Amino acid sequence: MTVKKVDIKVDINCGKCNSAILEAVTEIEGVNHISLDEEKSVLTVVGTMDPVCVASRLRKIKQKPVIISVGPPPKPPEPPKPPEPAKPPAAPEPAKPPPPEPPKHVCKCKPMSPYPAPYPAPYCARCDLVSVTTYESGSGCTIV
């Protein structure tokens, strides 16, 4: 069975009626929550119980119950979210230096490349020039 909220109009004349109503309803299987509004004379029962069973139990204690509404229980209030700590403004990222230029060959010979055409040749067969490209930090070297 599903959880439901049942509002029932009851006659509350005194404190004895109040306690008798609460005792009678708490004995019913499937009752999760009971509240009694004495000003409006409304009993609110939340649980998986049968609303007809609640009304018949109230009739046994000489009440004249009138079922006002049967529906889904109210959703519990969401706990307030803690405020997020204020973040300091993000510092602008430093501009990246432009990519370094590849080292220039000193000799006029045609360099040999271990890779196919569009890749630069890091090695010259005649003059044994090896070039190492620079890293992002700008460090690098050329070995001749």
CSV table of C-alpha atoms in Angstrom, one decimal:
chain,number,residue,atom,x,y,z
A,1,MET,CA,0.0,0.0,0.0
A,2,THR,CA,1.1,3.6,-0.5
A,3,VAL,CA,1.5,6.2,2.1
A,4,LYS,CA,-1.5,8.6,2.3
A,5,LYS,CA,-2.7,11.5,4.3
A,6,VAL,CA,-6.3,11.3,5.6
A,7,ASP,CA,-8.1,14.4,7.1
A,8,ILE,CA,-11.2,13.5,9.3
A,9,LYS,CA,-13.6,15.8,11.0
A,10,VAL,CA,-14.3,14.6,14.6
A,11,ASP,CA,-16.1,16.0,17.6
A,12,ILE,CA,-13.8,17.2,20.3
A,13,ASN,CA,-15.7,18.3,23.4
A,14,CYS,CA,-13.1,17.8,26.1
A,15,GLY,CA,-9.6,16.5,26.9
A,16,LYS,CA,-11.0,13.0,27.5
A,17,CYS,CA,-12.3,12.9,23.8
A,18,ASN,CA,-8.9,14.1,22.6
A,19,SER,CA,-7.0,11.3,24.3
A,20,ALA,CA,-9.6,8.7,23.4
A,21,ILE,CA,-9.3,9.7,19.7
A,22,LEU,CA,-5.5,9.6,19.8
A,23,GLU,CA,-5.5,6.2,21.6
A,24,ALA,CA,-7.9,4.6,19.2
A,25,VAL,CA,-6.0,5.7,16.1
A,26,THR,CA,-2.6,4.9,17.3
A,27,GLU,CA,-3.6,1.2,17.7
A,28,ILE,CA,-4.3,0.9,13.9
A,29,GLU,CA,-1.6,-0.9,11.9
A,30,GLY,CA,0.1,1.3,9.3
A,31,VAL,CA,-0.3,4.6,11.1
A,32,ASN,CA,3.0,6.7,10.9
A,33,HIS,CA,1.9,10.2,12.1
A,34,ILE,CA,-1.2,11.6,13.9
A,35,SER,CA,-2.0,15.3,14.5
A,36,LEU,CA,-5.2,16.7,16.0
A,37,ASP,CA,-6.2,20.3,15.4
A,38,GLU,CA,-8.6,21.1,18.3
A,39,GLU,CA,-9.7,24.5,16.9
A,40,LYS,CA,-10.8,23.0,13.6
A,41,SER,CA,-11.8,19.6,15.0
A,42,VAL,CA,-9.7,17.9,12.3
A,43,LEU,CA,-7.7,14.7,12.8
A,44,THR,CA,-4.9,14.2,10.3
A,45,VAL,CA,-3.5,10.7,10.0
A,46,VAL,CA,-0.5,9.8,7.7
A,47,GLY,CA,0.4,6.2,6.9
A,48,THR,CA,-0.4,3.1,4.9
A,49,MET,CA,-3.6,2.3,6.8
A,50,ASP,CA,-7.1,2.1,5.3
A,51,PRO,CA,-9.1,5.3,5.8
A,52,VAL,CA,-12.3,3.3,6.3
A,53,CYS,CA,-10.6,1.4,9.1
A,54,VAL,CA,-9.7,4.7,10.8
A,55,ALA,CA,-13.3,5.9,10.5
A,56,SER,CA,-14.7,2.6,11.9
A,57,ARG,CA,-12.3,2.7,14.8
A,58,LEU,CA,-13.5,6.2,15.6
A,59,ARG,CA,-17.1,5.1,15.5
A,60,LYS,CA,-16.3,2.4,18.1
A,61,ILE,CA,-15.5,5.2,20.6
A,62,LYS,CA,-18.8,7.0,19.9
A,63,GLN,CA,-17.3,9.5,17.4
A,64,LYS,CA,-19.1,10.6,14.2
A,65,PRO,CA,-16.2,10.8,11.8
A,66,VAL,CA,-16.5,12.6,8.5
A,67,ILE,CA,-13.6,11.9,6.0
A,68,ILE,CA,-12.7,15.3,4.5
A,69,SER,CA,-9.9,14.3,2.2
A,70,VAL,CA,-7.6,11.4,1.3
A,71,GLY,CA,-4.4,12.1,-0.7
A,72,PRO,CA,-0.7,11.9,-0.8
A,73,PRO,CA,1.2,13.1,2.3
A,74,PRO,CA,2.9,16.5,2.2
A,75,LYS,CA,6.5,16.4,1.1
A,76,PRO,CA,9.0,17.1,3.9
A,77,PRO,CA,10.6,20.5,3.6
A,78,GLU,CA,14.0,20.5,2.0
A,79,PRO,CA,16.8,21.4,4.4
A,80,PRO,CA,18.3,24.8,3.6
A,81,LYS,CA,21.5,24.6,1.6
A,82,PRO,CA,24.5,26.1,3.4
A,83,PRO,CA,25.8,29.2,1.6
A,84,GLU,CA,28.8,28.5,-0.5
A,85,PRO,CA,31.9,30.4,0.6
A,86,ALA,CA,32.7,33.4,-1.5
A,87,LYS,CA,35.4,32.5,-4.0
A,88,PRO,CA,38.1,35.1,-4.6
A,89,PRO,CA,38.1,36.4,-8.2
A,90,ALA,CA,40.1,34.2,-10.5
A,91,ALA,CA,43.4,35.7,-11.4
A,92,PRO,CA,43.8,36.0,-15.2
A,93,GLU,CA,46.0,33.4,-16.6
A,94,PRO,CA,49.4,34.6,-17.8
A,95,ALA,CA,49.7,34.9,-21.5
A,96,LYS,CA,51.5,31.9,-23.1
A,97,PRO,CA,54.6,32.9,-24.9
A,98,PRO,CA,54.5,32.3,-28.7
A,99,PRO,CA,55.9,29.0,-29.8
A,100,PRO,CA,59.6,29.1,-30.3
A,101,GLU,CA,61.1,29.1,-33.8
A,102,PRO,CA,62.8,25.9,-34.9
A,103,PRO,CA,66.6,26.2,-34.9
A,104,LYS,CA,68.2,27.2,-38.2
A,105,HIS,CA,70.6,24.9,-40.0
A,106,VAL,CA,74.0,26.3,-40.4
A,107,CYS,CA,75.0,24.0,-43.2
A,108,LYS,CA,73.7,24.0,-46.8
A,109,CYS,CA,73.3,20.3,-47.0
A,110,LYS,CA,69.9,18.6,-47.3
A,111,PRO,CA,68.9,17.2,-43.9
A,112,MET,CA,67.7,13.6,-43.5
A,113,SER,CA,64.4,13.1,-41.8
A,114,PRO,CA,63.4,9.8,-40.3
A,115,TYR,CA,59.8,10.9,-40.9
A,116,PRO,CA,57.8,11.5,-44.1
A,117,ALA,CA,57.5,14.8,-45.8
A,118,PRO,CA,55.7,17.4,-43.8
A,119,TYR,CA,57.7,16.9,-40.6
A,120,PRO,CA,60.9,18.8,-39.9
A,121,ALA,CA,64.2,17.0,-40.1
A,122,PRO,CA,66.0,17.0,-36.8
A,123,TYR,CA,69.2,15.5,-38.1
A,124,CYS,CA,71.7,16.4,-40.8
A,125,ALA,CA,73.8,13.5,-42.2
A,126,ARG,CA,76.8,15.4,-43.3
A,127,CYS,CA,77.5,17.8,-40.5
A,128,ASP,CA,76.0,15.7,-37.7
A,129,LEU,CA,73.8,18.6,-36.6
A,130,VAL,CA,71.1,17.5,-34.2
A,131,SER,CA,68.5,20.1,-33.2
A,132,VAL,CA,66.2,19.8,-30.2
A,133,THR,CA,63.0,21.8,-30.2
A,134,THR,CA,62.2,23.9,-27.2
A,135,TYR,CA,59.7,22.9,-24.6
A,136,GLU,CA,56.7,25.1,-23.4
A,137,SER,CA,58.9,26.6,-20.7
A,138,GLY,CA,61.3,28.0,-23.3
A,139,SER,CA,64.2,25.8,-22.4
A,140,GLY,CA,66.0,23.7,-25.1
A,141,CYS,CA,69.3,23.3,-26.7
A,142,THR,CA,71.0,22.7,-30.1
A,143,ILE,CA,73.8,20.2,-30.3
A,144,VAL,CA,76.3,20.7,-33.1
